[in-house]
PDB file of C-alpha atoms in Angstrom:
ATOM      1  CA  GLU G  21      32.512  18.863  33.933  1.00 64.00           C
ATOM      2  CA  ALA G  22      31.898  21.102  36.920  1.00 81.00           C
ATOM      3  CA  GLY G  23      28.301  21.829  37.842  1.00 94.00           C
ATOM      4  CA  VAL G  24      26.753  25.094  38.928  1.00 97.00           C
ATOM      5  CA  THR G  25      28.702  26.441  41.861  1.00 97.00           C
ATOM      6  CA  GLN G  26      27.307  28.791  44.470  1.00 98.00           C
ATOM      7  CA  PHE G  27      29.173  30.638  47.172  1.00 97.00           C
ATOM      8  CA  PRO G  28      28.820  30.873  50.090  1.00 97.00           C
ATOM      9  CA  SER G  29      26.830  27.811  51.028  1.00 97.00           C
ATOM     10  CA  HIS G  30      25.625  29.546  54.178  1.00 97.00           C
ATOM     11  CA  SER G  31      25.496  33.177  55.242  1.00 98.00           C
ATOM     12  CA  VAL G  32      24.289  34.576  58.537  1.00 98.00           C
ATOM     13  CA  ILE G  33      23.953  38.349  58.720  1.00 97.00           C
ATOM     14  CA  GLU G  34      22.145  40.925  60.779  1.00 97.00           C
ATOM     15  CA  LYS G  35      19.240  42.962  59.553  1.00 97.00           C
ATOM     16  CA  GLY G  36      20.476  46.024  57.717  1.00 97.00           C
ATOM     17  CA  GLN G  37      23.718  44.469  56.546  1.00 97.00           C
ATOM     18  CA  THR G  38      24.681  43.733  52.955  1.00 98.00           C
ATOM     19  CA  VAL G  39      25.221  40.286  51.512  1.00 98.00           C
ATOM     20  CA  THR G  40      26.468  39.245  48.088  1.00 98.00           C
ATOM     21  CA  LEU G  41      25.803  35.795  46.719  1.00 98.00           C
ATOM     22  CA  ARG G  42      27.792  34.410  43.826  1.00 98.00           C
ATOM     23  CA  CYS G  43      26.933  31.887  41.152  1.00 98.00           C
ATOM     24  CA  ASP G  44      29.275  30.276  38.644  1.00 97.00           C
ATOM     25  CA  PRO G  45      27.228  28.578  35.934  1.00 96.00           C
ATOM     26  CA  ILE G  46      28.332  25.619  33.870  1.00 95.00           C
ATOM     27  CA  SER G  47      30.870  26.781  31.316  1.00 93.00           C
ATOM     28  CA  GLY G  48      29.222  27.708  28.036  1.00 91.00           C
ATOM     29  CA  HIS G  49      25.751  28.135  29.496  1.00 93.00           C
ATOM     30  CA  ASP G  50      24.338  31.438  28.317  1.00 93.00           C
ATOM     31  CA  ASN G  51      21.194  31.265  30.456  1.00 94.00           C
ATOM     32  CA  LEU G  52      21.440  31.926  34.159  1.00 96.00           C
ATOM     33  CA  TYR G  53      18.569  32.047  36.611  1.00 97.00           C
ATOM     34  CA  TRP G  54      18.135  32.980  40.238  1.00 98.00           C
ATOM     35  CA  TYR G  55      15.408  31.336  42.291  1.00 98.00           C
ATOM     36  CA  ARG G  56      14.559  31.582  45.977  1.00 98.00           C
ATOM     37  CA  ARG G  57      12.822  29.393  48.502  1.00 97.00           C
ATOM     38  CA  VAL G  58      11.684  30.996  51.713  1.00 95.00           C
ATOM     39  CA  MET G  59      10.675  28.822  54.659  1.00 87.00           C
ATOM     40  CA  GLY G  60       7.573  26.779  53.978  1.00 83.00           C
ATOM     41  CA  LYS G  61       7.055  28.199  50.510  1.00 91.00           C
ATOM     42  CA  GLU G  62       7.664  27.115  46.951  1.00 95.00           C
ATOM     43  CA  ILE G  63      10.821  27.803  45.020  1.00 97.00           C
ATOM     44  CA  LYS G  64      10.124  31.057  43.193  1.00 97.00           C
ATOM     45  CA  PHE G  65      11.689  32.692  40.175  1.00 97.00           C
ATOM     46  CA  LEU G  66      13.683  35.864  40.709  1.00 97.00           C
ATOM     47  CA  LEU G  67      15.315  36.661  37.374  1.00 96.00           C
ATOM     48  CA  HIS G  68      16.783  35.390  34.140  1.00 95.00           C
ATOM     49  CA  PHE G  69      19.973  36.409  32.336  1.00 95.00           C
ATOM     50  CA  VAL G  70      20.918  35.610  28.779  1.00 93.00           C
ATOM     51  CA  LYS G  71      24.627  36.204  28.708  1.00 93.00           C
ATOM     52  CA  GLU G  72      25.055  39.568  30.435  1.00 94.00           C
ATOM     53  CA  SER G  73      21.547  40.857  29.684  1.00 94.00           C
ATOM     54  CA  LYS G  74      18.604  40.679  32.061  1.00 95.00           C
ATOM     55  CA  GLN G  75      15.760  39.059  30.143  1.00 93.00           C
ATOM     56  CA  ASP G  76      13.210  38.930  32.924  1.00 94.00           C
ATOM     57  CA  GLU G  77      13.533  40.339  36.432  1.00 95.00           C
ATOM     58  CA  SER G  78       9.845  40.260  37.241  1.00 95.00           C
ATOM     59  CA  GLY G  79      10.420  38.050  40.275  1.00 95.00           C
ATOM     60  CA  MET G  80      12.792  40.386  42.094  1.00 96.00           C
ATOM     61  CA  PRO G  81      11.018  41.319  45.350  1.00 94.00           C
ATOM     62  CA  ASN G  82      12.090  44.970  45.525  1.00 94.00           C
ATOM     63  CA  ASN G  83      14.932  47.366  44.819  1.00 95.00           C
ATOM     64  CA  ARG G  84      16.998  46.056  47.710  1.00 97.00           C
ATOM     65  CA  PHE G  85      17.954  43.194  45.400  1.00 98.00           C
ATOM     66  CA  LEU G  86      20.491  43.748  42.631  1.00 97.00           C
ATOM     67  CA  ALA G  87      21.706  41.061  40.253  1.00 97.00           C
ATOM     68  CA  GLU G  88      24.590  41.392  37.868  1.00 97.00           C
ATOM     69  CA  ARG G  89      26.312  39.151  35.399  1.00 96.00           C
ATOM     70  CA  THR G  90      29.509  40.766  34.281  1.00 86.00           C
ATOM     71  CA  GLY G  91      30.865  39.531  30.976  1.00 88.00           C
ATOM     72  CA  GLY G  92      28.185  36.897  30.743  1.00 84.00           C
ATOM     73  CA  THR G  93      30.021  34.523  33.056  1.00 92.00           C
ATOM     74  CA  TYR G  94      29.428  34.436  36.802  1.00 96.00           C
ATOM     75  CA  SER G  95      26.586  36.283  38.466  1.00 98.00           C
ATOM     76  CA  THR G  96      26.165  38.025  41.783  1.00 98.00           C
ATOM     77  CA  LEU G  97      23.017  38.766  43.743  1.00 98.00           C
ATOM     78  CA  LYS G  98      23.344  41.538  46.277  1.00 98.00           C
ATOM     79  CA  VAL G  99      20.836  42.242  49.009  1.00 97.00           C
ATOM     80  CA  GLN G 100      21.213  45.700  50.534  1.00 97.00           C
ATOM     81  CA  PRO G 101      20.019  46.284  53.201  1.00 97.00           C
ATOM     82  CA  ALA G 102      18.914  42.804  54.203  1.00 97.00           C
ATOM     83  CA  GLU G 103      15.602  42.336  55.989  1.00 97.00           C
ATOM     84  CA  LEU G 104      14.325  39.425  58.069  1.00 97.00           C
ATOM     85  CA  GLU G 105      11.986  38.275  55.300  1.00 96.00           C
ATOM     86  CA  ASP G 106      14.934  37.829  52.932  1.00 97.00           C
ATOM     87  CA  SER G 107      15.946  34.666  54.776  1.00 97.00           C
ATOM     88  CA  GLY G 108      15.752  31.560  52.655  1.00 97.00           C
ATOM     89  CA  VAL G 109      17.678  29.432  50.194  1.00 98.00           C
ATOM     90  CA  TYR G 110      18.821  31.153  47.021  1.00 98.00           C
ATOM     91  CA  PHE G 111      19.350  28.854  44.066  1.00 98.00           C
ATOM     92  CA  CYS G 112      21.145  29.568  40.850  1.00 98.00           C
ATOM     93  CA  ALA G 113      20.504  27.545  37.716  1.00 97.00           C
ATOM     94  CA  SER G 114      21.961  27.571  34.230  1.00 96.00           C
ATOM     95  CA  SER G 115      21.086  26.148  30.853  1.00 93.00           C
ATOM     96  CA  GLN G 116      22.762  25.940  27.495  1.00 88.00           C
ATOM     97  CA  GLU G 117      19.949  26.710  25.108  1.00 79.00           C
ATOM     98  CA  SER G 118      17.304  29.412  25.131  1.00 73.00           C
ATOM     99  CA  ARG G 119      14.159  27.399  24.571  1.00 73.00           C
ATOM    100  CA  SER G 120      11.142  26.576  26.671  1.00 67.00           C
ATOM    101  CA  ASN G 121      12.093  22.920  27.127  1.00 73.00           C
ATOM    102  CA  GLU G 122      15.666  23.704  28.175  1.00 82.00           C
ATOM    103  CA  LYS G 123      17.161  21.573  30.923  1.00 88.00           C
ATOM    104  CA  LEU G 124      18.052  23.575  33.993  1.00 93.00           C
ATOM    105  CA  PHE G 125      21.044  22.623  36.126  1.00 95.00           C
ATOM    106  CA  PHE G 126      20.786  23.893  39.682  1.00 97.00           C
ATOM    107  CA  GLY G 127      23.461  24.717  42.187  1.00 97.00           C
ATOM    108  CA  SER G 128      23.229  23.559  45.799  1.00 97.00           C
ATOM    109  CA  GLY G 129      22.018  26.949  46.916  1.00 97.00           C
ATOM    110  CA  THR G 130      23.032  29.562  49.460  1.00 98.00           C
ATOM    111  CA  GLN G 131      21.216  29.394  52.785  1.00 97.00           C
ATOM    112  CA  LEU G 132      20.762  33.008  53.888  1.00 98.00           C
ATOM    113  CA  SER G 133      19.747  33.761  57.461  1.00 97.00           C
ATOM    114  CA  VAL G 134      18.979  37.357  58.398  1.00 97.00           C
ATOM    115  CA  LEU G 135      18.827  37.885  62.165  1.00 96.00           C
TER     116      LEU G 135
ATOM    117  CA  GLN E  14      -5.027  30.336  44.930  1.00 77.00           C
ATOM    118  CA  LYS E  15      -1.598  28.935  44.130  1.00 85.00           C
ATOM    119  CA  GLU E  16      -0.856  28.180  40.501  1.00 92.00           C
ATOM    120  CA  VAL E  17       0.492  24.756  41.447  1.00 96.00           C
ATOM    121  CA  GLU E  18      -0.724  22.656  44.357  1.00 96.00           C
ATOM    122  CA  GLN E  19       1.348  19.810  45.743  1.00 96.00           C
ATOM    123  CA  ASP E  20       0.865  17.893  48.983  1.00 91.00           C
ATOM    124  CA  PRO E  21       4.048  18.393  51.050  1.00 90.00           C
ATOM    125  CA  GLY E  22       3.703  15.000  52.751  1.00 90.00           C
ATOM    126  CA  PRO E  23       5.723  13.439  54.211  1.00 95.00           C
ATOM    127  CA  LEU E  24       5.013  10.205  52.399  1.00 96.00           C
ATOM    128  CA  SER E  25       6.530   7.078  53.922  1.00 97.00           C
ATOM    129  CA  VAL E  26       6.540   3.766  52.043  1.00 97.00           C
ATOM    130  CA  PRO E  27       8.317   0.408  52.400  1.00 97.00           C
ATOM    131  CA  GLU E  28      11.069  -0.543  50.005  1.00 98.00           C
ATOM    132  CA  GLY E  29       9.680  -2.038  46.801  1.00 97.00           C
ATOM    133  CA  ALA E  30       6.385  -0.139  46.941  1.00 98.00           C
ATOM    134  CA  ILE E  31       4.936   1.829  44.053  1.00 98.00           C
ATOM    135  CA  VAL E  32       4.948   5.536  44.844  1.00 98.00           C
ATOM    136  CA  SER E  33       2.453   7.969  43.386  1.00 97.00           C
ATOM    137  CA  LEU E  34       3.140  11.708  43.561  1.00 98.00           C
ATOM    138  CA  ASN E  35       0.713  14.274  42.220  1.00 97.00           C
ATOM    139  CA  CYS E  36       0.199  17.939  41.470  1.00 97.00           C
ATOM    140  CA  THR E  37      -2.723  19.986  40.311  1.00 97.00           C
ATOM    141  CA  TYR E  38      -2.521  23.333  38.602  1.00 97.00           C
ATOM    142  CA  SER E  39      -4.807  26.166  37.630  1.00 96.00           C
ATOM    143  CA  ASN E  40      -3.095  27.829  34.652  1.00 94.00           C
ATOM    144  CA  SER E  41      -4.257  26.184  31.427  1.00 94.00           C
ATOM    145  CA  ALA E  42      -1.369  27.863  29.574  1.00 93.00           C
ATOM    146  CA  PHE E  43       1.188  25.501  31.093  1.00 94.00           C
ATOM    147  CA  GLN E  44       2.670  23.307  28.352  1.00 92.00           C
ATOM    148  CA  TYR E  45       5.880  21.954  29.824  1.00 93.00           C
ATOM    149  CA  PHE E  46       5.762  19.730  32.880  1.00 95.00           C
ATOM    150  CA  MET E  47       8.742  18.611  34.906  1.00 95.00           C
ATOM    151  CA  TRP E  48       9.551  16.589  37.970  1.00 97.00           C
ATOM    152  CA  TYR E  49      12.626  17.455  39.983  1.00 97.00           C
ATOM    153  CA  ARG E  50      14.241  15.446  42.744  1.00 98.00           C
ATOM    154  CA  GLN E  51      16.012  17.283  45.549  1.00 97.00           C
ATOM    155  CA  TYR E  52      18.218  15.626  48.114  1.00 97.00           C
ATOM    156  CA  SER E  53      18.949  17.344  51.402  1.00 94.00           C
ATOM    157  CA  ARG E  54      21.292  20.331  51.059  1.00 92.00           C
ATOM    158  CA  LYS E  55      21.367  19.959  47.282  1.00 95.00           C
ATOM    159  CA  GLY E  56      19.702  21.786  44.436  1.00 96.00           C
ATOM    160  CA  PRO E  57      16.808  20.355  42.422  1.00 97.00           C
ATOM    161  CA  GLU E  58      17.778  17.831  39.744  1.00 96.00           C
ATOM    162  CA  LEU E  59      15.613  17.306  36.684  1.00 95.00           C
ATOM    163  CA  LEU E  60      14.117  13.828  36.746  1.00 96.00           C
ATOM    164  CA  MET E  61      11.406  13.801  34.095  1.00 93.00           C
ATOM    165  CA  TYR E  62      10.175  16.208  31.452  1.00 91.00           C
ATOM    166  CA  THR E  63       6.910  15.999  29.502  1.00 91.00           C
ATOM    167  CA  TYR E  64       5.483  18.274  26.871  1.00 88.00           C
ATOM    168  CA  SER E  65       1.683  18.633  26.829  1.00 85.00           C
ATOM    169  CA  SER E  66      -0.478  15.624  27.697  1.00 85.00           C
ATOM    170  CA  GLY E  67       0.587  12.016  27.768  1.00 87.00           C
ATOM    171  CA  ASN E  68       2.889   9.570  29.471  1.00 92.00           C
ATOM    172  CA  LYS E  69       6.649   9.293  29.587  1.00 94.00           C
ATOM    173  CA  GLU E  70       8.636   6.431  31.040  1.00 96.00           C
ATOM    174  CA  ASP E  71      12.276   6.320  32.090  1.00 95.00           C
ATOM    175  CA  GLY E  72      13.375   3.219  33.938  1.00 96.00           C
ATOM    176  CA  ARG E  73      11.431   2.973  37.188  1.00 97.00           C
ATOM    177  CA  PHE E  74       9.866   6.405  36.699  1.00 97.00           C
ATOM    178  CA  THR E  75       6.696   7.258  34.787  1.00 97.00           C
ATOM    179  CA  ALA E  76       5.335  10.775  34.365  1.00 97.00           C
ATOM    180  CA  GLN E  77       1.739  11.397  33.356  1.00 96.00           C
ATOM    181  CA  VAL E  78       0.093  14.635  32.320  1.00 96.00           C
ATOM    182  CA  ASP E  79      -3.669  15.098  32.016  1.00 95.00           C
ATOM    183  CA  LYS E  80      -4.229  18.636  30.774  1.00 94.00           C
ATOM    184  CA  SER E  81      -8.003  18.228  30.694  1.00 93.00           C
ATOM    185  CA  SER E  82      -7.967  17.682  34.461  1.00 94.00           C
ATOM    186  CA  LYS E  83      -4.950  19.938  35.102  1.00 95.00           C
ATOM    187  CA  TYR E  84      -3.320  17.054  36.925  1.00 96.00           C
ATOM    188  CA  ILE E  85       0.159  15.558  36.702  1.00 97.00           C
ATOM    189  CA  SER E  86       1.607  12.475  38.330  1.00 97.00           C
ATOM    190  CA  LEU E  87       4.934  10.778  38.901  1.00 98.00           C
ATOM    191  CA  PHE E  88       5.053   7.067  39.591  1.00 98.00           C
ATOM    192  CA  ILE E  89       8.088   5.326  41.037  1.00 98.00           C
ATOM    193  CA  ARG E  90       8.148   1.548  40.731  1.00 98.00           C
ATOM    194  CA  ASP E  91      10.166  -0.735  43.005  1.00 98.00           C
ATOM    195  CA  SER E  92      11.050   2.186  45.251  1.00 98.00           C
ATOM    196  CA  GLN E  93      14.467   2.136  46.900  1.00 98.00           C
ATOM    197  CA  PRO E  94      15.809   3.859  50.023  1.00 97.00           C
ATOM    198  CA  SER E  95      17.947   5.961  47.670  1.00 97.00           C
ATOM    199  CA  ASP E  96      14.716   7.416  46.275  1.00 98.00           C
ATOM    200  CA  SER E  97      14.146   9.174  49.605  1.00 98.00           C
ATOM    201  CA  ALA E  98      14.146  12.858  48.710  1.00 98.00           C
ATOM    202  CA  THR E  99      11.840  15.779  48.060  1.00 97.00           C
ATOM    203  CA  TYR E 100      10.056  15.600  44.722  1.00 98.00           C
ATOM    204  CA  LEU E 101       9.034  18.878  43.115  1.00 98.00           C
ATOM    205  CA  CYS E 102       6.624  19.251  40.262  1.00 98.00           C
ATOM    206  CA  ALA E 103       7.308  22.215  38.000  1.00 96.00           C
ATOM    207  CA  MET E 104       5.662  23.806  34.992  1.00 95.00           C
ATOM    208  CA  ARG E 105       6.184  26.369  32.300  1.00 93.00           C
ATOM    209  CA  THR E 106       4.123  28.145  29.725  1.00 90.00           C
ATOM    210  CA  GLY E 107       6.034  28.992  26.556  1.00 79.00           C
ATOM    211  CA  GLY E 108       8.369  31.280  28.459  1.00 83.00           C
ATOM    212  CA  PHE E 109      11.388  30.759  30.658  1.00 88.00           C
ATOM    213  CA  LYS E 110       9.930  31.122  34.130  1.00 92.00           C
ATOM    214  CA  THR E 111       9.497  27.817  35.956  1.00 94.00           C
ATOM    215  CA  ILE E 112       6.674  27.552  38.492  1.00 96.00           C
ATOM    216  CA  PHE E 113       7.324  25.009  41.226  1.00 97.00           C
ATOM    217  CA  GLY E 114       5.068  23.098  43.541  1.00 97.00           C
ATOM    218  CA  ALA E 115       5.898  23.023  47.231  1.00 95.00           C
ATOM    219  CA  GLY E 116       7.500  19.574  46.971  1.00 96.00           C
ATOM    220  CA  THR E 117       6.579  16.229  48.546  1.00 97.00           C
ATOM    221  CA  ARG E 118       8.995  14.650  50.995  1.00 97.00           C
ATOM    222  CA  LEU E 119       9.313  10.921  50.339  1.00 98.00           C
ATOM    223  CA  PHE E 120      10.820   8.383  52.710  1.00 97.00           C
ATOM    224  CA  VAL E 121      11.437   4.845  51.502  1.00 98.00           C
ATOM    225  CA  LYS E 122      12.072   2.487  54.412  1.00 97.00           C
ATOM    226  CA  ALA E 123      14.452  -0.452  53.991  1.00 94.00           C
TER     227      ALA E 123
END
């Protein structure tokens, strides 16, 4: 069974440009999460999808970030326009069941560098 | 004040040693406590999960939760070089948002 897949693994862009990160969750997993780790900080929650619906986007930093999950399958996270402080590792995670003790499966992350 | 405090290390131990990793937290509403292991250039992988207070053992790993002290621990017995990784404590209330500690880098020397 394939795990959570994220693409690209690395992205280097200039300030002001647009970047789109993609996440393919494990097949059949209704829950999809985005997390982010900026340099020297903890991994922090960005948002949570259940199928195609956003359940909680309280962690999204600002309106330059837009997440979508079309058809309840893969998800994209777009940053437009990117700023220096957006640099970090963006992780996607998925889980099968919507309960507090669900097991999250993480992807390897996308390392985003904004220059 | 951070919700979860974790010493980033690094922690270096000889092979075969017992490793103790710890986190403290401030939010008494946390009920679910996890330990994740993260190898370089990989995502976090769930290692141990504990609900409320108590101990849980899985092979060489033991997780302890003391809610009265707001303190959780992970013990690794007979540590191996393959245990070298970053260990992240993580917690949840009854919701779906996971709060992570900063992670402790562990090096086990052969």
